[in-house]
C-alpha cells in the first residue's frame, strides 16, 4: 500500500467516525405525533404534526434537550375568504411567561399520566398507542382572523373555544402518539420513517417574511413576546 493510499484510507475512516458521531449526537431520542381535534358545525376537524425530541448528547453536557418541528395548524373550514383555524403552539403558558421546553416532554408525560407511572426518556420509544394530552400538557392555542396577518392572533381557551371560534366550535381533544425514528437522517417517508412535519410558513406566510411576525402574533394574542417568539411556531 502506497503512502498516499494509506493516508486516504485513514482520512476516510476518520470521516466515517465523525459523521457517525454527528448522527449519534443529532438523532432524535424519539418522535411523536401531536394531534388536535376540534368539533365544528360541519363535523370534527383535525390537524397533526410530527415533532422530534433530541436529548443533549454532547460530551460537555452543557446543552439542553431540543425540539424539531412546527406548530400544529388545524383548518376549520371557510368563514368568508379567510377561513377559521386553530394553531397549537410549541409553547406552554406558565404564569406571566411562555415555556418553550415543556413541549419536549408532552408525549413522555402524557404516556406517564395515561398508564399511571413515570416514563423515562430511555423507555419512551417503547411506548405504544395514542394517549390523551390534557390539563397542563395542552400547549398554548391561538387562532388567526386572517392567517396572513399576525396582528389578528387571538388566544383560545381550551375549555371556551367558542368565545373566539364561534358558536358550535369546541376543542374535542389533543392526543400524542410515539412514532418510530426511522432511518434518520434519511427519514423521508414510507419505510424510511416519517419525517418531521414542515410547511407552517405556507399557512402563516409572515413567518418567512422579514421582521418579527412571531412576536407580533404573540403580542396580539396577549402573550409574552420575547426574543424566542419564533420558537413558538417553528424549530429547526
XYZ file of C-alpha atoms in Angstrom:
236
model
C 0.000 0.000 0.000
C 1.402 3.398 -1.040
C 1.843 6.267 1.386
C -0.973 8.233 -0.320
C -3.353 5.265 -0.265
C -2.637 4.671 3.414
C -3.455 8.258 4.379
C -6.510 8.320 2.112
C -7.794 5.251 3.932
C -7.163 6.812 7.342
C -8.893 10.046 6.317
C -11.850 8.072 5.000
C -12.102 6.187 8.281
C -11.897 9.449 10.228
C -14.690 10.939 8.089
C -16.900 7.901 8.776
C -16.247 8.212 12.518
C -17.025 11.944 12.527
C -20.228 11.521 10.516
C -21.293 8.616 12.697
C -20.732 10.666 15.841
C -22.743 13.573 14.454
C -25.612 11.195 13.696
C -25.397 9.855 17.256
C -25.484 13.376 18.713
C -28.260 14.741 16.497
C -30.507 11.695 16.084
C -33.904 12.236 17.765
C -34.390 10.482 21.076
C -37.972 9.982 19.967
C -40.626 11.392 17.670
C -44.275 11.853 18.411
C -47.391 12.848 16.532
C -49.371 15.627 18.192
C -52.988 15.712 17.016
C -55.591 18.399 17.696
C -59.290 17.674 17.158
C -61.988 20.342 17.043
C -65.755 19.910 16.983
C -67.331 22.225 14.403
C -70.840 22.705 12.959
C -69.614 20.668 9.963
C -68.191 17.790 11.996
C -64.839 17.038 13.559
C -61.790 18.727 12.060
C -58.274 17.625 12.928
C -54.668 18.565 12.320
C -51.460 16.855 13.344
C -47.710 17.153 13.115
C -44.649 15.006 13.767
C -42.289 16.507 16.356
C -38.776 15.241 17.120
C -37.192 15.454 20.567
C -33.389 15.489 20.690
C -31.715 14.989 24.089
C -28.378 16.612 24.831
C -25.681 14.094 23.867
C -22.715 16.480 23.619
C -19.629 15.478 25.526
C -19.600 18.631 27.652
C -23.278 18.086 28.684
C -23.768 21.857 28.701
C -26.641 21.883 26.216
C -30.333 21.126 26.617
C -32.988 18.888 25.165
C -34.257 20.455 21.946
C -37.219 20.134 19.604
C -37.551 19.960 15.815
C -40.895 20.606 14.207
C -43.650 23.148 13.870
C -46.870 24.294 15.472
C -49.940 22.233 14.537
C -52.320 24.122 12.229
C -55.942 22.965 12.063
C -58.042 24.205 9.156
C -61.589 24.556 10.479
C -63.250 25.454 7.197
C -64.203 28.612 5.435
C -65.542 31.759 7.023
C -65.771 34.169 4.150
C -62.420 34.468 2.350
C -60.176 33.998 5.366
C -61.216 30.713 6.943
C -61.327 29.609 10.557
C -58.302 27.963 12.110
C -56.687 26.817 15.331
C -52.960 26.626 15.994
C -51.334 24.617 18.795
C -48.070 26.396 19.533
C -44.774 24.849 20.601
C -45.113 26.574 23.958
C -46.932 26.367 27.263
C -48.196 29.171 29.468
C -46.585 29.425 32.868
C -47.969 32.342 34.833
C -46.744 35.517 33.137
C -44.310 33.835 30.747
C -44.114 31.243 27.997
C -42.249 27.978 28.477
C -40.579 26.673 25.317
C -39.163 23.477 26.841
C -42.252 21.651 28.129
C -43.271 20.737 24.570
C -40.291 18.318 24.621
C -41.939 16.264 27.339
C -45.561 16.153 26.181
C -45.508 12.571 24.863
C -43.434 11.340 27.775
C -45.703 12.894 30.403
C -48.908 12.014 28.557
C -47.928 8.328 28.484
C -46.984 8.504 32.146
C -50.349 10.040 33.035
C -52.267 7.509 30.912
C -50.521 4.496 32.444
C -50.185 5.819 35.984
C -46.427 5.629 36.142
C -43.428 7.753 35.283
C -41.910 7.140 31.841
C -38.222 7.862 31.282
C -36.514 9.038 28.114
C -34.997 5.571 27.759
C -38.448 3.983 27.793
C -40.492 6.437 25.721
C -39.550 4.866 22.375
C -41.120 1.598 23.536
C -44.492 3.188 24.353
C -47.362 2.313 22.034
C -50.850 3.601 21.425
C -52.491 7.009 21.387
C -52.785 8.822 24.706
C -54.707 11.988 25.625
C -52.916 15.290 26.164
C -54.780 17.018 28.956
C -54.549 19.717 31.601
C -51.191 21.444 31.879
C -49.838 19.355 28.977
C -52.055 21.205 26.481
C -49.911 23.798 24.669
C -50.989 27.368 24.035
C -53.798 27.576 21.464
C -54.349 30.563 19.196
C -56.487 31.431 16.196
C -55.921 33.933 13.393
C -58.752 36.010 11.981
C -56.541 36.244 8.904
C -53.613 33.781 8.760
C -51.718 36.250 6.589
C -51.877 38.915 9.297
C -50.113 38.214 12.626
C -51.977 41.072 14.325
C -55.213 39.049 14.094
C -53.977 36.361 16.538
C -56.309 35.604 19.440
C -55.722 33.348 22.440
C -58.103 30.364 22.574
C -59.011 28.831 25.931
C -59.193 25.049 25.638
C -62.490 24.952 27.549
C -64.057 28.029 25.928
C -63.055 27.844 22.285
C -66.431 29.130 21.103
C -65.602 32.560 22.569
C -63.078 33.044 19.744
C -64.013 30.460 17.109
C -67.760 30.962 17.273
C -70.856 29.027 18.252
C -70.678 25.315 17.610
C -66.871 25.127 17.924
C -65.143 23.301 20.795
C -61.824 21.613 21.447
C -62.652 17.901 21.246
C -59.218 16.879 22.491
C -55.495 16.579 21.897
C -53.530 13.356 21.787
C -49.975 12.117 21.361
C -48.576 9.007 19.723
C -44.920 7.961 19.719
C -43.772 7.100 16.184
C -40.556 5.352 15.043
C -37.462 7.466 14.468
C -36.950 5.746 11.140
C -33.611 5.818 9.324
C -32.684 9.310 10.448
C -31.293 11.443 8.769
C -32.809 9.886 5.621
C -36.297 9.531 7.112
C -38.038 10.850 4.016
C -41.260 8.891 4.481
C -42.601 5.406 3.917
C -40.276 2.609 5.005
C -37.591 5.169 5.878
C -39.727 6.664 8.644
C -41.988 9.687 8.979
C -40.143 12.991 8.727
C -40.715 15.981 10.964
C -43.712 17.960 9.667
C -42.895 21.181 7.810
C -44.971 23.762 5.954
C -46.355 26.118 8.599
C -44.904 29.114 6.713
C -47.247 28.341 3.803
C -50.223 28.756 6.123
C -48.682 31.646 8.104
C -46.584 33.385 5.411
C -45.350 36.159 7.724
C -43.137 33.576 9.435
C -40.902 33.528 6.356
C -41.068 37.297 5.763
C -38.618 39.902 7.092
C -39.450 41.301 10.509
C -40.624 39.673 13.683
C -44.099 38.483 12.809
C -43.948 35.798 15.503
C -43.503 38.383 18.263
C -46.295 40.458 16.738
C -48.636 37.446 16.754
C -47.870 36.557 20.367
C -48.369 40.159 21.467
C -51.694 40.361 19.615
C -52.831 37.227 21.476
C -51.891 38.809 24.796
C -48.866 36.564 25.262
C -45.255 37.421 26.190
C -43.279 38.131 23.020
C -39.577 37.994 23.847
C -36.601 37.013 21.725
C -37.661 33.356 21.465
C -41.023 34.197 19.885
C -40.393 32.305 16.646
C -39.775 29.093 18.602
C -43.456 29.077 19.442
C -44.166 28.377 15.764
C -41.150 26.528 14.344
C -37.941 24.847 15.441
C -35.158 23.750 13.111
